[in-house]
Short mmCIF file of C-alpha atoms in Angstrom, two decimals:
data_model
loop_
_atom_site.label_atom_id
_atom_site.label_comp_id
_atom_site.label_asym_id
_atom_site.label_seq_id
_atom_site.Cartn_x
_atom_site.Cartn_y
_atom_site.Cartn_z
CA ALA A 27 6.03 -22.16 40.52
CA CYS A 28 4.42 -25.61 40.89
CA GLN A 29 3.18 -25.49 37.29
CA PHE A 30 6.67 -24.55 36.16
CA CYS A 31 8.19 -27.47 38.10
CA GLY A 32 5.63 -29.79 36.53
CA HIS A 33 6.61 -28.50 33.10
CA ARG A 34 10.27 -29.18 33.85
CA ARG A 35 9.51 -32.76 34.91
CA ASP A 36 7.47 -33.33 31.77
CA GLN A 37 10.19 -31.76 29.64
CA TYR A 38 12.89 -33.89 31.27
CA GLU A 39 10.94 -37.09 30.61
CA ARG A 40 10.33 -36.14 26.97
CA CYS A 41 13.66 -34.56 26.07
CA TYR A 42 16.52 -35.88 28.17
CA GLY A 43 18.87 -37.93 26.03
CA LYS A 44 17.33 -36.74 22.75
CA ARG A 45 20.50 -34.96 21.64
CA ASN A 46 22.25 -36.83 18.85
CA ARG A 47 25.26 -38.54 20.36
CA ASP A 48 27.30 -37.66 17.29
CA ALA A 49 26.37 -33.97 17.47
CA GLU A 50 29.41 -31.73 17.63
CA PRO A 51 29.25 -28.71 19.98
CA LEU A 52 29.52 -25.29 18.41
CA LEU A 53 32.28 -24.32 20.86
CA GLU A 54 35.26 -26.13 22.28
CA GLU A 55 37.67 -24.84 24.92
CA GLY A 56 39.15 -21.51 23.84
CA ASP A 57 36.86 -20.95 20.85
CA LEU A 58 34.98 -18.04 22.43
CA TYR A 59 38.22 -16.23 23.15
CA LYS A 60 39.29 -16.71 19.53
CA LEU A 61 35.95 -15.41 18.26
CA PHE A 62 36.07 -12.24 20.36
CA GLN A 63 39.71 -11.63 19.50
CA LYS A 64 38.74 -11.86 15.84
CA LEU A 65 35.81 -9.48 16.28
CA LYS A 66 37.93 -7.08 18.31
CA GLY A 67 40.29 -6.82 15.32
CA ASN A 68 37.50 -5.28 13.23
CA GLU A 69 37.96 -1.50 13.21
CA LYS A 70 34.17 -1.04 13.39
CA VAL A 71 33.93 -2.97 16.66
CA ASP A 72 34.53 -1.48 20.12
CA LEU A 73 35.33 -3.45 23.25
CA VAL A 74 33.21 -1.64 25.84
CA SER A 75 33.73 -3.81 28.91
CA THR A 76 35.00 -1.70 31.81
CA MET A 77 37.03 -4.61 33.18
CA PRO A 78 40.44 -5.70 31.83
CA VAL A 79 40.33 -8.35 29.15
CA LYS A 80 43.59 -10.29 29.29
CA GLU A 81 42.59 -13.89 29.85
CA GLN A 82 40.15 -16.04 27.93
CA ASP A 83 37.45 -16.01 30.64
CA ASP A 84 37.49 -12.25 31.21
CA PRO A 85 34.23 -10.48 30.32
CA TRP A 86 33.63 -9.39 26.75
CA VAL A 87 30.99 -6.91 25.63
CA LEU A 88 31.38 -5.85 22.01
CA LYS A 89 29.58 -2.92 20.43
CA TRP A 90 29.27 -2.42 16.69
CA ASP A 91 27.70 0.93 15.82
CA ASP A 92 26.03 1.19 12.42
CA PHE A 93 25.84 -2.58 11.97
CA LEU A 94 22.63 -1.66 10.18
CA THR A 95 22.14 1.57 8.27
CA VAL A 96 19.37 3.89 9.40
CA GLN A 97 17.43 2.95 6.27
CA GLU A 98 17.78 -0.78 7.00
CA ALA A 99 16.66 -0.33 10.60
CA ASP A 100 13.65 1.71 9.47
CA GLN A 101 12.72 -0.93 6.90
CA LEU A 102 12.78 -3.66 9.55
CA LEU A 103 10.61 -1.51 11.81
CA ASP A 104 8.10 -0.99 9.01
CA LEU A 105 8.11 -4.73 8.40
CA ILE A 106 7.48 -5.71 12.00
CA LYS A 107 5.10 -3.02 13.25
CA GLY A 108 2.14 -4.66 11.58
CA ARG A 109 2.80 -8.05 13.17
CA GLU A 110 1.10 -9.44 16.28
CA TRP A 111 2.75 -8.13 19.46
CA ASN A 112 2.38 -9.99 22.75
CA PRO A 113 3.82 -9.54 26.25
CA SER A 114 7.42 -10.74 26.21
CA ALA A 115 8.15 -14.06 27.87
CA GLU A 116 11.03 -14.19 30.32
CA VAL A 117 11.61 -17.78 29.24
CA ARG A 118 10.67 -18.22 25.59
CA ARG A 119 9.79 -21.71 24.41
CA GLU A 120 8.95 -22.74 20.85
CA GLY A 121 6.60 -25.45 22.06
CA THR A 122 3.43 -25.25 24.12
CA HIS A 123 5.01 -23.94 27.32
CA THR A 124 5.89 -20.32 27.99
CA THR A 125 6.79 -18.80 31.33
CA LEU A 126 5.71 -15.18 31.74
CA SER A 127 7.05 -12.82 34.37
CA PRO A 128 5.52 -9.39 33.63
CA ALA A 129 7.02 -7.84 36.75
CA ARG A 130 10.55 -8.57 35.49
CA ARG A 131 10.16 -8.22 31.74
CA GLN A 132 7.70 -5.59 30.62
CA SER A 133 8.29 -5.32 26.88
CA LYS A 134 6.24 -6.70 24.01
CA SER A 135 7.59 -9.14 21.42
CA ALA A 136 6.82 -10.08 17.83
CA TYR A 137 8.21 -12.63 15.39
CA CYS A 138 8.61 -12.59 11.64
CA ASN A 139 9.68 -16.16 10.91
CA ASP A 140 7.60 -16.30 7.71
CA CYS A 141 8.84 -12.97 6.35
CA GLN A 142 10.69 -12.95 3.02
CA ASP A 143 12.12 -9.45 3.30
CA LYS A 144 15.55 -8.88 1.71
CA VAL A 145 16.86 -6.70 4.56
CA LEU A 146 15.79 -9.33 7.11
CA GLN A 147 17.50 -12.08 5.12
CA LYS A 148 20.63 -9.94 4.82
CA LEU A 149 20.60 -9.41 8.60
CA GLN A 150 20.30 -13.12 9.29
CA LYS A 151 23.21 -13.90 6.98
CA SER A 152 25.33 -11.10 8.47
CA LEU A 153 24.78 -12.45 11.97
CA ARG A 154 25.73 -15.97 10.93
CA ASP A 155 28.90 -14.65 9.30
CA VAL A 156 29.90 -12.45 12.23
CA LEU A 157 29.25 -15.14 14.81
CA ASP A 158 30.69 -17.94 12.68
CA ALA A 159 27.61 -20.01 13.50
CA PRO A 160 25.25 -22.09 11.35
CA SER A 161 21.64 -20.97 11.00
CA THR A 162 20.52 -24.06 12.92
CA ALA A 163 22.29 -22.81 16.07
CA LEU A 164 20.48 -19.46 16.15
CA GLU A 165 17.11 -18.97 17.82
CA PRO A 166 14.42 -17.17 15.79
CA LEU A 167 14.80 -13.40 15.75
CA GLU A 168 12.69 -11.82 18.49
CA PHE A 169 11.64 -8.22 17.91
CA VAL A 170 11.04 -6.26 21.11
CA HIS A 171 9.33 -2.98 21.94
CA TYR A 172 9.86 -1.08 25.21
CA ASN A 173 7.38 1.69 25.91
CA TYR A 174 7.47 4.35 28.64
CA LEU A 175 9.02 3.00 31.88
CA GLN A 176 9.21 -0.54 30.51
CA SER A 177 12.35 -2.54 31.23
CA PHE A 178 13.86 -6.00 31.68
CA ALA A 179 15.23 -6.53 35.18
CA MET A 180 18.67 -7.99 35.87
CA HIS A 181 18.95 -11.53 34.48
CA HIS A 182 21.33 -14.06 32.97
CA ASP A 183 20.70 -15.70 29.59
CA PHE A 184 22.31 -18.98 30.68
CA SER A 185 19.96 -21.58 32.20
CA ILE A 186 21.29 -24.71 33.86
CA HIS A 187 18.23 -26.60 32.59
CA ASP A 188 19.32 -25.97 28.99
CA THR A 189 22.50 -28.02 29.46
CA TRP A 190 20.59 -31.29 29.31
CA LEU A 191 18.19 -30.19 26.57
CA PRO A 192 19.07 -31.14 22.98
CA ALA A 193 20.05 -27.60 21.89
CA GLY A 194 22.26 -26.99 24.91
CA PRO A 195 22.78 -23.61 26.60
CA ARG A 196 22.70 -20.12 25.13
CA VAL A 197 26.40 -19.47 24.61
CA LEU A 198 26.06 -15.99 23.06
CA SER A 199 23.56 -13.15 23.32
CA ILE A 200 22.92 -10.62 20.56
CA PHE A 201 20.90 -7.41 20.72
CA LEU A 202 20.44 -5.07 17.76
CA CYS A 203 18.86 -1.67 18.38
CA LEU A 204 16.37 -0.54 15.74
CA SER A 205 15.56 2.93 17.08
CA ASP A 206 17.06 5.89 18.81
CA VAL A 207 15.57 6.58 22.25
CA GLU A 208 14.91 10.09 23.49
CA LYS A 209 15.82 9.23 27.07
CA GLY A 210 16.70 6.08 29.04
CA GLY A 211 16.65 2.55 27.66
CA ALA A 212 20.36 1.79 28.12
CA TYR A 213 21.62 -1.78 28.23
CA GLY A 214 23.32 -2.45 31.55
CA PHE A 215 25.82 -4.97 32.87
CA PRO A 216 25.71 -4.65 36.68
CA ASP A 217 28.68 -6.89 37.47
CA LEU A 218 30.93 -5.08 34.99
CA ASP A 219 31.20 -2.02 37.20
CA TRP A 220 27.68 -0.98 36.15
CA LEU A 221 28.58 -0.68 32.49
CA LEU A 222 25.80 1.18 30.65
CA ILE A 223 25.49 1.31 26.85
CA PRO A 224 23.04 3.94 25.52
CA PRO A 225 20.83 2.72 22.67
CA LYS A 226 21.58 3.83 19.13
CA LYS A 227 19.75 2.92 15.95
CA GLY A 228 21.67 0.24 14.03
CA GLN A 229 23.89 -0.68 17.00
CA LEU A 230 24.80 -4.34 17.64
CA LEU A 231 25.80 -5.74 21.05
CA ILE A 232 27.37 -9.18 21.53
CA TRP A 233 28.33 -10.86 24.79
CA PRO A 234 29.06 -14.40 25.99
CA ASN A 235 27.06 -16.28 28.60
CA VAL A 236 29.56 -19.08 29.14
CA LEU A 237 33.24 -19.47 29.91
CA SER A 238 35.69 -19.82 27.05
CA SER A 239 37.66 -22.35 29.13
CA ASP A 240 34.50 -24.44 29.57
CA PRO A 241 31.61 -23.42 27.25
CA ASN A 242 29.17 -25.58 29.20
CA LYS A 243 29.60 -23.45 32.33
CA ARG A 244 27.96 -20.12 33.07
CA ASN A 245 30.07 -16.97 33.06
CA SER A 246 28.62 -15.58 36.27
CA VAL A 247 29.56 -11.92 35.72
CA MET A 248 27.58 -11.59 32.48
CA LEU A 249 24.35 -10.43 34.05
CA SER A 250 22.46 -7.89 31.95
CA GLU A 251 19.41 -5.66 32.14
CA ALA A 252 17.43 -3.33 29.90
CA LEU A 253 16.92 -0.09 31.83
CA PRO A 254 13.56 1.74 31.74
CA VAL A 255 12.72 3.95 28.80
CA THR A 256 11.88 7.35 30.30
CA LYS A 257 10.99 9.16 27.09
CA GLY A 258 10.07 7.78 23.69
CA ASP A 259 10.12 4.16 22.52
CA LYS A 260 12.82 1.55 22.12
CA TYR A 261 12.70 -1.08 19.39
CA GLY A 262 15.21 -3.86 18.95
CA VAL A 263 15.76 -7.40 17.73
CA GLN A 264 17.55 -10.10 19.67
CA THR A 265 18.65 -13.66 19.30
CA TRP A 266 20.82 -16.22 21.03
CA VAL A 267 23.31 -18.80 19.79
CA ARG A 268 22.94 -22.33 21.12
CA MET A 269 25.63 -24.95 21.63
CA TYR A 270 23.82 -27.47 19.41
CA ASP A 271 21.09 -27.61 16.77
CA TYR A 272 18.22 -25.43 17.97
CA ARG A 273 15.99 -26.07 14.96
CA LYS A 274 15.79 -29.85 15.49
CA ALA A 275 15.22 -29.36 19.21
CA ALA A 276 12.32 -27.00 18.48
CA GLU A 277 10.77 -29.55 16.13
CA MET A 278 10.82 -32.04 19.05
CA ASP A 279 9.26 -29.42 21.38
CA CYS A 280 12.42 -29.65 23.49
CA VAL A 281 13.51 -26.02 23.91
#
């Protein structure tokens, strides 16, 4: 904990005020609501939140089955399985600092930032188009693998510390399932009446971490968790959308 606090002090001294004053935020008031209304109008997309969605700050969890074909998911798995896999970080940083919490997050992660695969490039473009976000706002794709009884405990993807960092907070979370799971491995939303979404190969989940009425504030009900896999393996790929330019912030070691 003391090392982490020291890292935060160092990061504050290096990074506070480094955001370009002319930088425009990705979201203004009401933009999230408009985005989810647009996505909801797609016949392939299901609104799976168990709570009523009538106002702009009500919880949204969108599920898009078959966002990837089985063949595309398998090709991505073949691409990534030979990469270096390391214990997943609960707080991922592109710079020299990484905070690990193996008791809370027990998966392994791999990255493929240097890959030139056509399916991977198609996925990246599809995500940008669906989310109406520039590539600079998206964090690098993180591939994850959950083995027997591995999970990610209840957490929130919004961090108050990110609000003063150049890239700003994570405004959207995205998880794409790359495998079917024999048993377990559902994605859960405890504050949405314990909403559980079973994993399915090719399935895309999207949810907000901030309020549509004020995209710089945390939407407190959007806690999530990855439940334990009780039989088989679970593979997926996830990313997050930032309020400002993530790529430049990473180059400054300020993420």
